[in-house]
Short mmCIF file of C-alpha atoms in Angstrom, two decimals:
data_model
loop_
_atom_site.label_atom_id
_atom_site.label_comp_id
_atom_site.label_asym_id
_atom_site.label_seq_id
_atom_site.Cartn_x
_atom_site.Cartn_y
_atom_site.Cartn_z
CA UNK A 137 2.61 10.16 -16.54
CA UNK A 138 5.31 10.87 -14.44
CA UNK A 139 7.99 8.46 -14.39
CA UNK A 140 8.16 6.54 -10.44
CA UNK A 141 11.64 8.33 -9.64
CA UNK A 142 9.80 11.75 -9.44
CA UNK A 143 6.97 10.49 -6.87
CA UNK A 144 7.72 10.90 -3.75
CA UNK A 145 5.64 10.08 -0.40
CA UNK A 146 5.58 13.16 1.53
CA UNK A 147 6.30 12.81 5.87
CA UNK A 148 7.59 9.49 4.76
CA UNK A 149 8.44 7.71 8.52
CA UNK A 150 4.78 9.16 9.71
CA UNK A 151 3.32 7.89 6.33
CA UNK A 152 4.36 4.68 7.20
CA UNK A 153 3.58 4.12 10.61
CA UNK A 154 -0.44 5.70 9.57
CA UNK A 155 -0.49 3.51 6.54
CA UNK A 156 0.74 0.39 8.61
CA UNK A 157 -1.87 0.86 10.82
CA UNK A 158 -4.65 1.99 8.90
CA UNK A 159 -3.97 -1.26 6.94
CA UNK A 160 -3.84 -3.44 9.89
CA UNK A 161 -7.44 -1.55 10.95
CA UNK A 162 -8.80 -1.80 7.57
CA UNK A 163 -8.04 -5.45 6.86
CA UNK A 164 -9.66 -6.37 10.60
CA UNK A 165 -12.28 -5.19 10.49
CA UNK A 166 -12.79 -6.36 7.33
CA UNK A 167 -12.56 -9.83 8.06
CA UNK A 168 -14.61 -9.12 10.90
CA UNK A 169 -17.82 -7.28 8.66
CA UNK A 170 -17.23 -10.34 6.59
CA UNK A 171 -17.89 -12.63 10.19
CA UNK A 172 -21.28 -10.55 11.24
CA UNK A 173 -22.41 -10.24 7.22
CA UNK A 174 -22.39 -14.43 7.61
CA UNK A 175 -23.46 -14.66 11.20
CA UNK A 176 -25.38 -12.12 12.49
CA UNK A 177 -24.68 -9.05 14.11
CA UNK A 178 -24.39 -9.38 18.03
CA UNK A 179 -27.48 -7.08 19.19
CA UNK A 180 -29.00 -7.37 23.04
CA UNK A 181 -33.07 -8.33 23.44
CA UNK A 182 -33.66 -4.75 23.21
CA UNK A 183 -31.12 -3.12 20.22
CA UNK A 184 -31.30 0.50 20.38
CA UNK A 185 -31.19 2.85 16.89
CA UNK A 186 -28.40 1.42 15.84
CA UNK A 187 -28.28 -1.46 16.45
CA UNK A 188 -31.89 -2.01 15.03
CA UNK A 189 -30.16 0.10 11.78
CA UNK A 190 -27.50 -2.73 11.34
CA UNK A 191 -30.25 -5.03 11.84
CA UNK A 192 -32.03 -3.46 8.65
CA UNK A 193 -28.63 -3.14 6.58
CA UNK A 194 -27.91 -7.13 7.50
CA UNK A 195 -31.70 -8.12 6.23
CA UNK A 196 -30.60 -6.81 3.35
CA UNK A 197 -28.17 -9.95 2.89
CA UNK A 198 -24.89 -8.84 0.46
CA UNK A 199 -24.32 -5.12 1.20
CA UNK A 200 -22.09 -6.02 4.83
CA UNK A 201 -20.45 -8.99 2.94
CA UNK A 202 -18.52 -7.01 0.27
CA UNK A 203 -18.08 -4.02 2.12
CA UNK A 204 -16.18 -6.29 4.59
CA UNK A 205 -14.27 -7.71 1.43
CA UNK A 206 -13.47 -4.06 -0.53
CA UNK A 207 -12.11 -2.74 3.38
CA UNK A 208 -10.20 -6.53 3.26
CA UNK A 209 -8.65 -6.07 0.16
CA UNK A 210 -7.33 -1.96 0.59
CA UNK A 211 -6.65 -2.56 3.96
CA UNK A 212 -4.14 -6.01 2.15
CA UNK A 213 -3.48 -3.37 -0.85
CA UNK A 214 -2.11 -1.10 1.74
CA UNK A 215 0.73 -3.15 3.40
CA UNK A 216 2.39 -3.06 0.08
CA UNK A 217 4.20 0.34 -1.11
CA UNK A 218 3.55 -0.21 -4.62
CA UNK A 219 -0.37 -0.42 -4.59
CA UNK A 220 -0.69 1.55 -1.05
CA UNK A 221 -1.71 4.83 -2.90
CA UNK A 222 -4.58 2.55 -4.68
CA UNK A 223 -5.75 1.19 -1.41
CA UNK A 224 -5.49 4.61 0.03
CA UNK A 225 -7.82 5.76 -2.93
CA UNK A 226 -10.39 2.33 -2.75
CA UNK A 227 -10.18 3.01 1.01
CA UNK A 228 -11.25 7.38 0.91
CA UNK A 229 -15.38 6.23 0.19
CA UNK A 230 -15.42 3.66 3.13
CA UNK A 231 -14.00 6.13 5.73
CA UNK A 232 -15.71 9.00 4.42
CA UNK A 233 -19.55 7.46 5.19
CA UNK A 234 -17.85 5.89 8.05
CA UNK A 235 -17.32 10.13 9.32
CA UNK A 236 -20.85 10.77 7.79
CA UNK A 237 -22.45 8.03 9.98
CA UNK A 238 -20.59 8.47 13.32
CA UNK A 239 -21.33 11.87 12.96
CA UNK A 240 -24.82 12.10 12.37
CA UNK A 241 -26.11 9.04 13.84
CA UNK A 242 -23.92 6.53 15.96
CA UNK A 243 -22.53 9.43 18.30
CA UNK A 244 -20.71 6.84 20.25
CA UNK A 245 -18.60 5.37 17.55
CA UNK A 246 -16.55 8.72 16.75
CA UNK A 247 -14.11 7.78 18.77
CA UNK A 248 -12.99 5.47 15.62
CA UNK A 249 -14.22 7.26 12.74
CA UNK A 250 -13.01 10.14 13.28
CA UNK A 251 -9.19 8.83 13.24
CA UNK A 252 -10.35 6.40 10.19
CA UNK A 253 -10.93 9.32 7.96
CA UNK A 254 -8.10 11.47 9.10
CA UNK A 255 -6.31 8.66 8.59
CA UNK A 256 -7.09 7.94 4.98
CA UNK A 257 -6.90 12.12 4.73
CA UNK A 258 -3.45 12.39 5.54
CA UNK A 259 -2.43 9.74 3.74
CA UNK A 260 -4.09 11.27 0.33
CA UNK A 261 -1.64 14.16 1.61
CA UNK A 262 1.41 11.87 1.68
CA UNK A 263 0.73 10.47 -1.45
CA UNK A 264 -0.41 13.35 -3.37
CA UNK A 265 1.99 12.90 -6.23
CA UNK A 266 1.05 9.67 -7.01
CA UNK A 267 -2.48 11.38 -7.89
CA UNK A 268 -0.99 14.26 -9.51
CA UNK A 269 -1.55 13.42 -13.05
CA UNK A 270 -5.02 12.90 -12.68
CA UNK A 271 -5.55 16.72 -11.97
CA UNK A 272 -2.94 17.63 -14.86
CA UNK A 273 -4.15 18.40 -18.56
CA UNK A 274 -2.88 16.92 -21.65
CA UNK A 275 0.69 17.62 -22.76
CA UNK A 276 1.24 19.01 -26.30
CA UNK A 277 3.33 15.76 -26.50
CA UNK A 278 1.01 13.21 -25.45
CA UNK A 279 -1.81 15.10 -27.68
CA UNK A 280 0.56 14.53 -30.47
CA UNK A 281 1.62 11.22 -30.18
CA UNK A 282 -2.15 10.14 -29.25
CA UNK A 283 -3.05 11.56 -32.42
CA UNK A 284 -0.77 9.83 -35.06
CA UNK A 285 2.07 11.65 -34.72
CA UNK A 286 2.78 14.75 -36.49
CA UNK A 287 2.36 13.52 -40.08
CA UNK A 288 -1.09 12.20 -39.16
CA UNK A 289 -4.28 13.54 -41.05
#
């Protein structure tokens, strides 16, 4: 792996101010999934589609809870340089069903999922390098030394 020195967090003043506030989103809303997961979601007499949908996800009893917990914990991951790419990474399934359901079935929510995932998108961008050596093969170096070392049999 690369050593820290050579990472480097690309559009680093915009990747800031995004991160900042995708954490400050993230960790909110969090703690308030965790709220409705323990009391209820707030639904008139007559909940349309999805509102009768979240009624069916919060029958179901644990799903809302630790989804509001893994979106509480990135979004706390995130206010911290050191484990923001991490968060960003925990954070890239949330946002992406988040697009997936404000596009195809709660229309009128796309006014915040669409920034949540661009959001987490550009900040995979920014921190690209961080996730670098996950794409890159084995060195002839590492192979070596993973092996034994060069007398090994």
């Amino acid at each position: 792996m690369a050593p820290s020195e050579t990472r480097s967090v690309r559009l680093p003043r915009l990747a800031f101010v995004v991160r900042i506030l995708f954490a400050l989103f993230l960790f909110g809303t969090g703690i308030m999934t965790m709220g409705f997961a323990m009391r209820g979601y707030p639904v008139g007499q007559t909940p349309d589609e999805v509102g009768q949908f979240m009624i069916a996800i919060e029958k179901t009893g644990y799903l809302i809870f630790w989804v509001g917990l893994f979106k509480t914990v990135a979004g706390g991951l995130m206010f911290f340089p050191r484990t923001a790419p991490l968060a960003v990474l925990m954070s890239l399934p949330y946002a992406f069903n988040i697009l997936l359901y404000v596009t195809f079935f709660a229309h009128k929510y796309v006014v915040v999922g669409l920034p949540d995932f661009a959001a987490c998108v550009f900040l995979l961008y920014c921190y690209f390098d961080w996730y670098r050596p996950i794409f890159a093969g084995p060195t002839s170096t590492a192979t070596t030394e993973l092996a034994g070392g060069e007398d090994a049999l």
